[in-house]
Amino acid sequence: MAADTTISTIRITPVAFSDPPLLNSVGVHEPYALRSIIEVETASGITGIGESYGSAVHLSRLDLAARALIGVDAESLLAMRCAVSRALADDSVRGGDGMAGMVTTSSTLDRVYSPFEVAALDIQGQQFGVPVSSLLGGLARESVPFSGYLFYKWSAHPGMEPDQWGEALNASQIVDQAEKMVSEYGFTALKLKGGVLRPEDEAETVEALAERFPDMPLRIDPNAAWSVSTAIKIGKRLEGKLEYLEDPAPGLDGMAEVRSHVPMPLATNMFVVAFDHIPESVSREAIDIILSDPHFWGGLEHTKLLAGIASTFGMNLSMHSNSHLGVSLAAMLHVAGATPNIDYACDTHWPWKKPDDDVVSGTPFTFEGGAVSVPTGPGLGVSLDHEKLSRLHEQYVKVEMLERDDTGYMQTYDPTFDPSMGRW
Ligand code: GKR
Ligand code: MG
């Protein structure tokens, strides 16, 4: 007799892990990053896991969804999605986007449903003895290439010990950071988080990277801190040096205008972040590459749906990341492994995390040549280490952070700091 996959219990555990002072267009990372770990248990005792954002508003929505999912069959993703949708029907609270204000227009249903969908696929994979990638159609690649994600940064959080990466506030320090990242992880593509220094200084950093790594595909992402005219000027200056330019200027209007003047493809994880953004982006010819992200595109199956739509309209895909732990990495690996048209090395914040700060058992991920193998065990192929989970949960309780607030943290040290889009 088939095991009973009715959902009987759901546990949501908020966690906090150390994060270095990485600079971006809206401020600086706080000393801790927040996530939530979701455990979904079935009547027959199989447990599936998922990972998501950890802000208080998002946690309260996850909690509403979890209550509605008790009694639903983890083999019916449609029934699960309908239950979450009904649970959120009266939701009128703002926030909980998990992106520090850089993106506020992703779909609440997709964000909230996502970790439960991942956990259900984990359950189904365990039930049938196959990896999640097989449930998603099988592997297009056995290992997934990632880009080395470079950040301007302070040497230390004020009042705390310096981290192993040191200060990076100019071109030569970023080149040093890239050297270290490439030598430790073998990355074969590099992304620079921009929107931090004057655009000319950031262009100089890209030029220094291109000189040091002449064959390396490079990207820069100022999270729309540049105006359209600045983006066009910098885009033209960087001709031949970028594989793509990510979110240079605000809005689909701004992106379309920039795209018609610069030589390289444009990518976004800010202005096409939900299915209903796609028609307008297509009709305006604003975007070449969508940065998929299962955390806000509604899970792994919906990421595949996005991939189908993108390819229909001649768009390519890459993958976006926020600070994350190993459950998210496993989910990203399965879906990227099973999606042929994720054509670019995916983003990951993984190197910025302390190796011991995780919730999964053992050390299941190894970067070789910048790529990580898709886990081959049943389900996600990773399991929770409850001692590690408790430690990061205790840390969450201790640090008393309720939201990611890069802007507020930055303004503690620079009250004049302006996070607005298009400011340069
Ligand atoms: O972690 O500072 C950061 C990033 O800026 C992140 O929050 C963005 O969402 O990496 C992301 C991006 O590509 O925009
Ligand atoms: Mg981006």
Coordinates of C-alpha atoms and ligand atoms in Angstrom, one line a residue:
M1 CA 0.0 0.0 0.0
A2 CA 1.3 3.5 -0.9
A3 CA 2.5 5.6 2.1
D4 CA 0.0 8.2 3.3
T5 CA 1.3 11.6 2.1
T6 CA -1.3 13.7 3.9
I7 CA 0.5 16.6 5.6
S8 CA 0.1 16.1 9.4
T9 CA 2.6 18.6 10.9
I10 CA 4.6 21.6 9.7
R11 CA 7.4 23.3 11.7
I12 CA 8.7 26.7 10.7
T13 CA 12.0 27.6 12.4
P14 CA 13.4 31.1 11.9
V15 CA 17.2 31.3 12.0
A16 CA 20.0 33.9 11.9
F17 CA 23.5 33.4 10.6
S18 CA 26.5 35.7 10.4
D19 CA 26.8 38.0 7.4
P20 CA 29.7 40.3 6.4
P21 CA 29.2 44.0 5.8
L22 CA 28.4 43.8 2.1
L23 CA 27.5 47.1 0.5
N24 CA 24.7 47.5 -2.0
S25 CA 22.5 50.2 -3.5
V26 CA 20.2 50.3 -0.5
G27 CA 22.8 50.2 2.3
V28 CA 24.9 47.5 3.9
H29 CA 24.2 43.9 5.2
E30 CA 23.6 43.7 8.9
P31 CA 25.7 41.4 11.1
Y32 CA 23.1 38.6 10.7
A33 CA 21.0 37.4 7.8
L34 CA 17.5 35.9 8.5
R35 CA 16.0 32.8 7.0
S36 CA 13.3 30.3 7.8
I37 CA 13.5 26.6 7.6
I38 CA 10.3 24.7 6.9
E39 CA 9.7 21.0 7.8
V40 CA 6.6 19.4 6.4
E41 CA 5.8 15.9 7.8
T42 CA 3.3 13.4 6.4
A43 CA 1.0 11.0 8.2
S44 CA 3.4 8.1 7.2
G45 CA 6.4 10.0 8.8
I46 CA 8.2 11.3 5.7
T47 CA 9.6 14.8 6.3
G48 CA 10.4 17.2 3.5
I49 CA 12.3 20.5 3.9
G50 CA 12.3 24.0 2.4
E51 CA 14.0 27.3 3.1
S52 CA 12.7 30.9 2.7
Y53 CA 13.0 34.5 3.9
G54 CA 13.0 35.2 7.7
S55 CA 11.4 38.6 8.2
A56 CA 8.5 38.8 10.7
V57 CA 5.9 39.6 8.1
H58 CA 6.9 36.7 5.9
L59 CA 7.0 34.4 8.9
S60 CA 3.4 35.3 9.9
R61 CA 2.3 34.5 6.3
L62 CA 4.2 31.2 6.3
D63 CA 2.4 30.4 9.5
L64 CA -1.1 31.1 8.0
A65 CA -0.2 29.0 5.0
A66 CA 1.1 26.1 7.2
R67 CA -2.2 26.0 9.1
A68 CA -4.1 25.7 5.8
L69 CA -1.9 22.9 4.5
I70 CA -2.6 20.5 7.4
G71 CA -4.6 17.6 5.9
V72 CA -3.7 18.4 2.3
D73 CA -1.9 15.7 0.2
A74 CA 1.8 16.5 -0.4
E75 CA 1.5 14.7 -3.7
S76 CA -1.0 17.3 -4.9
L77 CA 0.9 20.5 -5.6
L78 CA -2.2 22.1 -7.1
A79 CA -4.2 21.4 -3.9
M80 CA -1.4 22.8 -1.8
R81 CA -1.2 26.0 -3.9
C82 CA -4.9 26.5 -3.7
A83 CA -4.8 26.1 0.1
V84 CA -2.0 28.7 0.4
S85 CA -3.9 31.0 -1.9
R86 CA -7.1 30.8 0.2
A87 CA -5.1 31.3 3.4
L88 CA -3.7 34.5 2.0
A89 CA -6.9 35.8 0.5
D90 CA -7.4 38.5 3.2
D91 CA -3.8 39.4 3.4
S92 CA -3.5 43.2 3.3
V93 CA -0.2 43.6 5.2
R94 CA 2.7 45.3 3.3
G95 CA 6.3 44.1 3.2
G96 CA 7.8 40.7 3.8
D97 CA 9.5 40.7 0.3
G98 CA 12.8 39.6 1.7
M99 CA 14.8 41.9 -0.5
A100 CA 15.6 45.0 1.7
G101 CA 13.3 47.2 -0.4
M102 CA 15.2 46.5 -3.7
V103 CA 12.2 44.5 -5.0
T104 CA 8.7 44.9 -3.6
T105 CA 6.5 43.7 -6.4
S106 CA 7.0 39.9 -6.4
S107 CA 3.9 37.8 -5.9
T108 CA 3.1 37.2 -2.2
L109 CA 1.4 33.9 -3.1
D110 CA 4.5 32.7 -5.0
R111 CA 6.9 33.7 -2.2
V112 CA 4.9 32.0 0.5
Y113 CA 4.0 28.9 -1.4
S114 CA 7.6 28.3 -2.6
P115 CA 9.2 26.6 0.4
F116 CA 6.2 24.3 0.9
E117 CA 6.3 23.3 -2.7
V118 CA 10.1 22.5 -2.3
A119 CA 9.3 20.4 0.8
A120 CA 6.5 18.6 -1.0
L121 CA 8.8 17.7 -3.9
D122 CA 11.3 16.5 -1.3
I123 CA 8.6 14.3 0.2
Q124 CA 7.6 13.0 -3.3
G125 CA 11.2 12.2 -4.2
Q126 CA 11.8 10.3 -1.0
Q127 CA 8.5 8.4 -1.5
F128 CA 9.4 7.3 -5.0
G129 CA 13.2 7.0 -4.3
V130 CA 14.2 9.6 -6.9
P131 CA 15.9 12.9 -6.7
V132 CA 13.8 16.1 -7.1
S133 CA 15.6 16.8 -10.4
S134 CA 13.9 13.6 -11.8
L135 CA 10.5 14.9 -10.8
L136 CA 11.3 18.1 -12.7
G137 CA 12.0 16.2 -15.9
G138 CA 15.6 15.0 -15.3
L139 CA 19.0 16.5 -15.6
A140 CA 20.1 18.8 -18.4
R141 CA 23.5 19.1 -16.5
E142 CA 25.0 17.1 -13.7
S143 CA 26.6 20.1 -12.1
V144 CA 25.5 23.7 -12.0
P145 CA 28.0 26.6 -12.6
F146 CA 27.8 29.6 -10.3
S147 CA 29.3 33.1 -10.6
G148 CA 31.7 34.5 -8.0
Y149 CA 29.6 37.3 -6.4
L150 CA 31.9 40.3 -5.7
F151 CA 30.8 43.0 -3.2
Y152 CA 32.3 46.3 -2.2
K153 CA 32.5 45.9 1.6
W154 CA 33.8 47.2 4.9
S155 CA 36.6 45.3 6.5
A156 CA 34.4 44.6 9.6
H157 CA 31.0 45.5 11.1
P158 CA 31.6 48.4 13.3
G159 CA 32.8 47.2 16.7
M160 CA 33.3 43.6 15.5
E161 CA 36.3 41.5 14.4
P162 CA 37.3 41.8 10.7
D163 CA 36.2 38.9 8.5
Q164 CA 38.6 36.9 6.3
W165 CA 37.7 38.9 3.2
G166 CA 39.0 42.3 4.2
E167 CA 38.0 45.7 3.0
A168 CA 37.0 46.2 -0.7
L169 CA 36.3 49.9 -1.5
N170 CA 38.1 50.4 -4.7
A171 CA 39.0 48.6 -8.0
S172 CA 42.2 47.0 -6.8
Q173 CA 40.7 45.6 -3.6
I174 CA 37.8 44.1 -5.6
V175 CA 40.4 42.5 -8.0
D176 CA 42.1 41.0 -4.8
Q177 CA 38.7 39.7 -3.6
A178 CA 38.1 38.2 -7.1
E179 CA 41.5 36.5 -7.0
K180 CA 40.7 34.9 -3.6
M181 CA 37.2 33.8 -4.7
V182 CA 38.4 32.3 -7.9
S183 CA 41.3 30.5 -6.3
E184 CA 39.1 29.1 -3.5
Y185 CA 36.0 28.2 -5.6
G186 CA 37.2 28.1 -9.2
F187 CA 34.4 30.4 -10.5
T188 CA 34.3 30.8 -14.3
A189 CA 32.1 34.0 -14.2
L190 CA 32.1 37.0 -11.9
K191 CA 29.4 39.4 -10.9
L192 CA 30.0 42.7 -9.2
K193 CA 27.3 44.2 -7.0
G194 CA 27.2 47.9 -8.0
G195 CA 25.2 50.9 -7.0
V196 CA 27.7 51.6 -4.2
L197 CA 30.4 53.9 -5.5
R198 CA 30.2 56.6 -8.2
P199 CA 29.3 54.8 -11.5
E200 CA 32.6 55.8 -13.1
D201 CA 34.5 54.2 -10.2
E202 CA 32.4 51.0 -10.6
A203 CA 33.1 51.0 -14.4
E204 CA 36.8 51.3 -13.5
T205 CA 36.4 48.2 -11.3
V206 CA 34.9 46.3 -14.2
E207 CA 37.8 47.4 -16.4
A208 CA 40.3 46.3 -13.8
L209 CA 38.6 42.9 -13.5
A210 CA 38.5 42.5 -17.3
E211 CA 42.2 43.3 -17.5
R212 CA 43.1 40.8 -14.7
F213 CA 40.6 38.1 -16.0
P214 CA 40.5 38.6 -19.8
D215 CA 38.5 35.5 -20.6
M216 CA 36.1 35.6 -17.7
P217 CA 32.4 36.5 -18.4
L218 CA 31.7 39.6 -16.2
R219 CA 28.5 41.3 -15.0
I220 CA 27.7 44.4 -12.9
D221 CA 24.4 44.9 -11.1
P222 CA 23.7 48.4 -9.6
N223 CA 20.1 47.5 -8.7
A224 CA 18.8 50.4 -10.7
A225 CA 20.7 53.1 -8.7
W226 CA 21.8 54.7 -12.1
S227 CA 19.7 57.0 -14.1
V228 CA 18.9 56.1 -17.7
S229 CA 21.5 58.5 -19.1
T230 CA 24.2 57.2 -16.7
A231 CA 23.4 53.6 -17.5
I232 CA 23.7 54.3 -21.3
K233 CA 27.0 56.1 -20.7
I234 CA 28.4 53.3 -18.6
G235 CA 27.0 50.6 -20.8
K236 CA 28.7 52.1 -23.9
R237 CA 32.0 52.5 -21.9
L238 CA 31.9 48.8 -21.0
E239 CA 31.3 47.5 -24.5
G240 CA 33.0 44.1 -25.0
K241 CA 33.6 43.7 -21.2
L242 CA 30.2 42.4 -19.9
E243 CA 28.3 39.3 -20.7
Y244 CA 25.3 41.1 -19.4
L245 CA 24.3 44.3 -17.6
E246 CA 21.9 43.7 -14.7
D247 CA 19.2 46.2 -13.6
P248 CA 21.1 49.3 -14.7
A249 CA 18.1 51.7 -14.4
P250 CA 14.7 52.0 -12.9
G251 CA 11.5 50.4 -14.3
L252 CA 10.7 48.7 -17.6
D253 CA 10.6 52.1 -19.3
G254 CA 14.2 52.8 -18.1
M255 CA 15.4 49.3 -19.0
A256 CA 13.9 49.5 -22.5
E257 CA 15.5 52.9 -23.1
V258 CA 18.9 51.7 -21.9
R259 CA 18.6 48.4 -23.9
S260 CA 18.0 50.3 -27.2
H261 CA 21.4 52.2 -26.7
V262 CA 23.8 49.7 -25.1
P263 CA 25.6 46.8 -26.9
M264 CA 25.2 44.1 -24.2
P265 CA 22.2 42.1 -23.1
L266 CA 20.2 43.4 -20.1
A267 CA 19.1 41.2 -17.2
T268 CA 16.7 41.8 -14.4
N269 CA 15.7 40.5 -11.0
M270 CA 13.9 43.7 -10.1
F271 CA 11.4 44.6 -12.9
V272 CA 10.3 41.1 -14.1
V273 CA 9.7 39.3 -10.8
A274 CA 6.3 37.8 -11.3
F275 CA 4.4 36.2 -14.2
D276 CA 2.2 39.2 -14.8
H277 CA 5.3 41.4 -15.5
I278 CA 6.2 39.3 -18.5
P279 CA 3.7 40.6 -21.2
E280 CA 4.8 44.2 -20.7
S281 CA 8.5 43.4 -20.6
V282 CA 8.0 41.5 -23.9
S283 CA 6.0 44.2 -25.6
R284 CA 8.5 46.9 -24.6
E285 CA 11.5 44.7 -25.6
A286 CA 13.0 45.7 -22.2
I287 CA 14.8 42.5 -21.1
D288 CA 17.0 39.9 -22.6
I289 CA 17.6 37.7 -19.4
I290 CA 15.3 37.0 -16.5
L291 CA 17.1 36.1 -13.3
S292 CA 14.8 33.3 -12.1
D293 CA 14.6 32.6 -8.3
P294 CA 12.4 29.8 -7.0
H295 CA 12.0 31.7 -3.7
F296 CA 9.8 34.4 -5.4
W297 CA 8.8 32.7 -8.6
G298 CA 6.6 30.1 -6.7
G299 CA 9.0 27.2 -6.3
L300 CA 10.7 24.7 -8.7
E301 CA 7.8 23.7 -11.0
H302 CA 7.0 27.4 -11.5
T303 CA 10.6 28.1 -12.3
K304 CA 10.3 25.6 -15.1
L305 CA 7.1 27.3 -16.2
L306 CA 9.0 30.6 -16.3
A307 CA 11.8 28.8 -18.3
G308 CA 9.2 27.7 -20.9
I309 CA 7.7 31.2 -21.2
A310 CA 11.1 32.8 -21.4
S311 CA 12.2 30.5 -24.2
T312 CA 9.0 31.1 -26.1
F313 CA 9.7 34.8 -26.2
G314 CA 13.4 34.4 -27.0
M315 CA 14.6 35.4 -23.5
N316 CA 17.4 33.7 -21.6
L317 CA 17.6 32.8 -17.9
S318 CA 20.1 33.2 -15.1
M319 CA 19.4 32.7 -11.4
H320 CA 19.2 35.3 -8.6
S321 CA 20.3 34.7 -5.0
N322 CA 20.0 36.3 -1.6
S323 CA 22.0 35.3 1.4
H324 CA 21.0 31.6 1.9
L325 CA 21.7 28.3 3.6
G326 CA 22.1 24.7 2.3
V327 CA 18.4 23.8 1.8
S328 CA 18.0 26.7 -0.7
L329 CA 21.3 25.7 -2.4
A330 CA 20.0 22.1 -2.8
A331 CA 16.7 23.4 -4.3
M332 CA 18.5 25.8 -6.6
L333 CA 20.8 22.9 -7.8
H334 CA 17.9 20.6 -8.6
V335 CA 15.9 23.2 -10.6
A336 CA 19.0 24.7 -12.4
G337 CA 20.2 21.1 -13.2
A338 CA 16.8 20.3 -14.7
T339 CA 16.3 23.5 -16.7
P340 CA 18.2 23.5 -20.0
N341 CA 17.7 27.2 -20.7
I342 CA 19.3 28.6 -17.5
D343 CA 22.2 29.5 -19.8
Y344 CA 24.3 31.6 -17.5
A345 CA 26.2 30.7 -14.3
C346 CA 23.8 31.2 -11.4
D347 CA 24.3 33.7 -8.5
T348 CA 25.0 32.5 -5.0
H349 CA 26.0 34.3 -1.8
W350 CA 27.4 31.0 -0.6
P351 CA 31.1 32.1 -0.2
W352 CA 30.0 34.9 2.2
K353 CA 28.6 32.5 4.7
K354 CA 30.8 31.0 7.4
P355 CA 31.2 27.3 6.5
D356 CA 29.9 26.2 10.0
D357 CA 26.8 28.3 9.7
D358 CA 24.3 25.9 8.1
V359 CA 21.4 23.7 8.9
V360 CA 22.1 20.7 6.6
S361 CA 23.9 17.5 7.8
G362 CA 27.5 17.0 6.8
T363 CA 29.1 19.0 4.0
P364 CA 27.1 18.0 0.9
F365 CA 28.3 20.7 -1.4
T366 CA 31.7 21.0 -3.1
F367 CA 32.6 23.7 -5.6
E368 CA 34.7 22.4 -8.4
G369 CA 35.6 24.8 -11.2
G370 CA 32.9 27.1 -9.8
A371 CA 30.2 24.4 -10.2
V372 CA 28.4 22.2 -7.7
S373 CA 27.0 18.7 -8.4
V374 CA 23.2 18.3 -8.2
P375 CA 22.5 16.0 -5.2
T376 CA 21.7 12.4 -6.3
G377 CA 19.9 11.0 -3.2
P378 CA 16.1 10.7 -3.0
G379 CA 14.3 14.0 -2.7
L380 CA 16.5 17.1 -2.2
G381 CA 19.3 14.7 -1.3
V382 CA 20.1 16.7 1.9
S383 CA 18.7 16.5 5.4
L384 CA 18.5 18.8 8.4
D385 CA 21.0 18.6 11.2
H386 CA 18.8 19.5 14.1
E387 CA 21.7 20.5 16.4
K388 CA 22.8 23.0 13.8
L389 CA 19.3 24.2 13.3
S390 CA 18.8 24.8 17.0
R391 CA 22.1 26.7 17.2
L392 CA 21.0 29.1 14.4
H393 CA 17.5 29.4 15.9
E394 CA 19.0 30.3 19.3
Q395 CA 21.1 32.9 17.5
Y396 CA 17.9 34.3 15.9
V397 CA 16.3 34.6 19.3
K398 CA 19.4 36.3 20.7
V399 CA 19.9 38.9 18.0
E400 CA 16.3 40.1 18.1
M401 CA 16.2 41.1 14.5
L402 CA 12.8 41.1 12.8
E403 CA 13.5 42.4 9.3
R404 CA 16.4 42.8 6.9
D405 CA 17.1 46.5 7.0
D406 CA 20.2 47.4 5.0
T407 CA 19.2 51.0 4.7
G408 CA 18.5 51.5 8.4
Y409 CA 21.8 49.9 9.3
M410 CA 23.7 52.1 6.9
Q411 CA 22.0 55.3 8.1
T412 CA 23.1 54.5 11.7
Y413 CA 26.6 55.3 10.4
D414 CA 25.7 57.8 7.6
P415 CA 22.4 59.6 8.3
T416 CA 22.6 61.2 4.8
F417 CA 22.6 57.9 3.0
D418 CA 20.1 57.9 0.1
P419 CA 18.8 54.5 -1.2
S420 CA 16.6 55.9 -4.0
M421 CA 16.7 54.3 -7.5
G422 CA 18.1 56.3 -10.3
R423 CA 20.0 58.6 -8.0
W424 CA 23.3 58.5 -10.0
Ligands
GKR1 O1 22.5 40.7 -1.0 O2 23.1 42.8 -1.2 C1 22.6 41.8 -1.6 C2 22.0 41.8 -3.0 O3 21.9 43.0 -3.5 C3 20.7 41.0 -3.1 O4 19.9 41.5 -2.0 C4 20.0 41.2 -4.4 O5 18.7 40.8 -4.3 O6 21.7 39.9 -5.3 C5 20.6 40.5 -5.5 C6 20.5 41.1 -6.8 O7 21.0 40.5 -7.8 O8 19.8 42.1 -7.0
MG2 MG 20.3 41.7 -9.3

